[in-house]
mmCIF file of C-alpha atoms in Angstrom:
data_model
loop_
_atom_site.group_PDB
_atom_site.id
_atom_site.type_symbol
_atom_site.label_atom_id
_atom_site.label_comp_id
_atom_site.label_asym_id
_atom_site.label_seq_id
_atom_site.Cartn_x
_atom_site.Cartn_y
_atom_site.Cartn_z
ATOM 1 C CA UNK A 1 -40.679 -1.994 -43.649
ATOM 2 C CA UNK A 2 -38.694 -1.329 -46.950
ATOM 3 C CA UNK A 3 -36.059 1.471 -47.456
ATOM 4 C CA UNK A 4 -37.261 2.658 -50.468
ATOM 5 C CA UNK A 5 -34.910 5.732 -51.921
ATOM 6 C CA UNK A 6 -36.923 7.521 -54.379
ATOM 7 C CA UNK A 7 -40.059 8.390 -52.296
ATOM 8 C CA UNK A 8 -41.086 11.838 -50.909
ATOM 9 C CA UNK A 9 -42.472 12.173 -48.349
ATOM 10 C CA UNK A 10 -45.069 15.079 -48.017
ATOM 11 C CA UNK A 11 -42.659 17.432 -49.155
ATOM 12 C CA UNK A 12 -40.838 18.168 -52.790
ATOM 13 C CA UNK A 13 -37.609 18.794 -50.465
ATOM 14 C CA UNK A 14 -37.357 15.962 -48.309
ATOM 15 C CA UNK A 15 -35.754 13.479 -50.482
ATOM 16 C CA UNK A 16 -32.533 11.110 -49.944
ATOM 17 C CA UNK A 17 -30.343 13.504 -51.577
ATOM 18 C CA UNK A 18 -31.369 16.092 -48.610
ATOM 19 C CA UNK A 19 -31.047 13.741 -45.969
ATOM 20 C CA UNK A 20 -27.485 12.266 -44.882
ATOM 21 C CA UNK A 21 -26.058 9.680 -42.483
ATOM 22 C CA UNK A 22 -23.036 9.708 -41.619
ATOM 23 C CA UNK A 23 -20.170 8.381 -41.447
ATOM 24 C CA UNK A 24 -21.707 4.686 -43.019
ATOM 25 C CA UNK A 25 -19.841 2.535 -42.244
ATOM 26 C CA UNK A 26 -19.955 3.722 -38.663
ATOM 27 C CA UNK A 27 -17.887 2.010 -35.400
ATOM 28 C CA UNK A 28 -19.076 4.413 -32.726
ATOM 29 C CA UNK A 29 -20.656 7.231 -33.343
ATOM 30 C CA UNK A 30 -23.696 7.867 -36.067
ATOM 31 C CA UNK A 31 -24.441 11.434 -37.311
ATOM 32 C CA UNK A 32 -27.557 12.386 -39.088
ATOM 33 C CA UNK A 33 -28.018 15.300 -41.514
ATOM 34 C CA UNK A 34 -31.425 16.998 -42.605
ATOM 35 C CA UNK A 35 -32.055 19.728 -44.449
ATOM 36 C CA UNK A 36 -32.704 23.074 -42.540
ATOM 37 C CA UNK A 37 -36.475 23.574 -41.069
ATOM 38 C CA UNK A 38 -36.824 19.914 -40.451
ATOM 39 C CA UNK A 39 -37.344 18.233 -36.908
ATOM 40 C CA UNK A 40 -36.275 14.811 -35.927
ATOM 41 C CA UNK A 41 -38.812 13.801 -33.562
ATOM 42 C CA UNK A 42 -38.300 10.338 -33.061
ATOM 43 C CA UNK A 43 -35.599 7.729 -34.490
ATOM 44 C CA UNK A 44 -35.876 3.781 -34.305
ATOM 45 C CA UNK A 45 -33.055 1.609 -35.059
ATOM 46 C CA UNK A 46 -33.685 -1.973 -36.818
ATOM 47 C CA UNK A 47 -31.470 -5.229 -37.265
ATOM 48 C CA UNK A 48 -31.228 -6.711 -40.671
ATOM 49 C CA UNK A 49 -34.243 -8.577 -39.486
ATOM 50 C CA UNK A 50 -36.512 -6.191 -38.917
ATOM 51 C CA UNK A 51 -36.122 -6.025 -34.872
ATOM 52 C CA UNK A 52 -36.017 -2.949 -33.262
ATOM 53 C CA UNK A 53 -32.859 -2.327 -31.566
ATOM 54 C CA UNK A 54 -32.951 0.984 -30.369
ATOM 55 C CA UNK A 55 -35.438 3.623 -30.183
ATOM 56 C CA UNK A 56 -34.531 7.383 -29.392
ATOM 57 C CA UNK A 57 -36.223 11.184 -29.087
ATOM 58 C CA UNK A 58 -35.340 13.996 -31.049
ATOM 59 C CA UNK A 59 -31.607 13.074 -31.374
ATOM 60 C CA UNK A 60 -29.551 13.402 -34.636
ATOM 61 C CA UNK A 61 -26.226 11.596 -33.108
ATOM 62 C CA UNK A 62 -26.192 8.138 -31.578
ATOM 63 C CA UNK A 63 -23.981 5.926 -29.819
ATOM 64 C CA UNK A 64 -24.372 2.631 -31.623
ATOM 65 C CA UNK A 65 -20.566 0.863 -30.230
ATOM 66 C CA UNK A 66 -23.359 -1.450 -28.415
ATOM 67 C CA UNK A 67 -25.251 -2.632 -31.627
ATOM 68 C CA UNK A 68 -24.231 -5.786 -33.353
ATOM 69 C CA UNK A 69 -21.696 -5.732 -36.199
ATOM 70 C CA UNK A 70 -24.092 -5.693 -39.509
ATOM 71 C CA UNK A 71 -26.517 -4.292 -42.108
ATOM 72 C CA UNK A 72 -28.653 -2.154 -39.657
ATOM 73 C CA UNK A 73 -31.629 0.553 -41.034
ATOM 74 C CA UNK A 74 -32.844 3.118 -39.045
ATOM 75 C CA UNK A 75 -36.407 4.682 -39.871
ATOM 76 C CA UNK A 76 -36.508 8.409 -38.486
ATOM 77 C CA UNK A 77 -39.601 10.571 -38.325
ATOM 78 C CA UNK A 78 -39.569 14.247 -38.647
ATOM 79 C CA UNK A 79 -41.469 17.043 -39.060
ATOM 80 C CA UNK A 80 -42.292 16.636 -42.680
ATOM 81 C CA UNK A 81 -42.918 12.442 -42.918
ATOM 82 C CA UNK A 82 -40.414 9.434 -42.103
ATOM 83 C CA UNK A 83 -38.123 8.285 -44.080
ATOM 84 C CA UNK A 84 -36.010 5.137 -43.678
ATOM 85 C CA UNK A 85 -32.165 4.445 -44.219
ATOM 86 C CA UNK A 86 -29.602 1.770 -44.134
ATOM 87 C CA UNK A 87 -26.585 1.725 -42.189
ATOM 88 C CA UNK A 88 -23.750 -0.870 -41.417
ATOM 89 C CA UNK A 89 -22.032 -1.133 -38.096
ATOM 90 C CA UNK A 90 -18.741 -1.754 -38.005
#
């Protein structure tokens, strides 16, 4: 797994610039932004190693108080193709 920034992912729109997190750093709660039309339909939340630390539905806010303090990535899948971003808990 690699977050790689510049790919798109089976559509000209869904790019990093269209897709926000929020705020980063984050203490409790994590927000996620997508451009209108697109559906989150599963999130999973990785450690700087590459474990999986959480793994949710179609959610686009998260509690993460309960994750370690850290570099953290979270890959989400939507609608129009997955795209992965970092994160640090604070």
């Amino acid at each position: 797994f690699a977050a790689n920034n510049s790919a798109v992912l089976g559509n000209s729109r869904f790019t990093l610039e269209n897709v926000v997190l929020y705020p980063n750093p984050a203490a409790g709660v994590l927000n996620l932004q997508l451009p209108q039309g697109i559906d989150v339909q599963k999130t999973t939340f990785y450690n700087a190693l590459g474990q999986k630390v959480l793994e949710t539905g179609n959610d686009t806010s998260w509690n993460i108080s309960g994750l370690a303090k850290g570099v953290h990535f979270i890959t989400v899948e939507t609608s129009e193709g997955s795209k992965t971003l970092k994160f640090i808990k604070k």
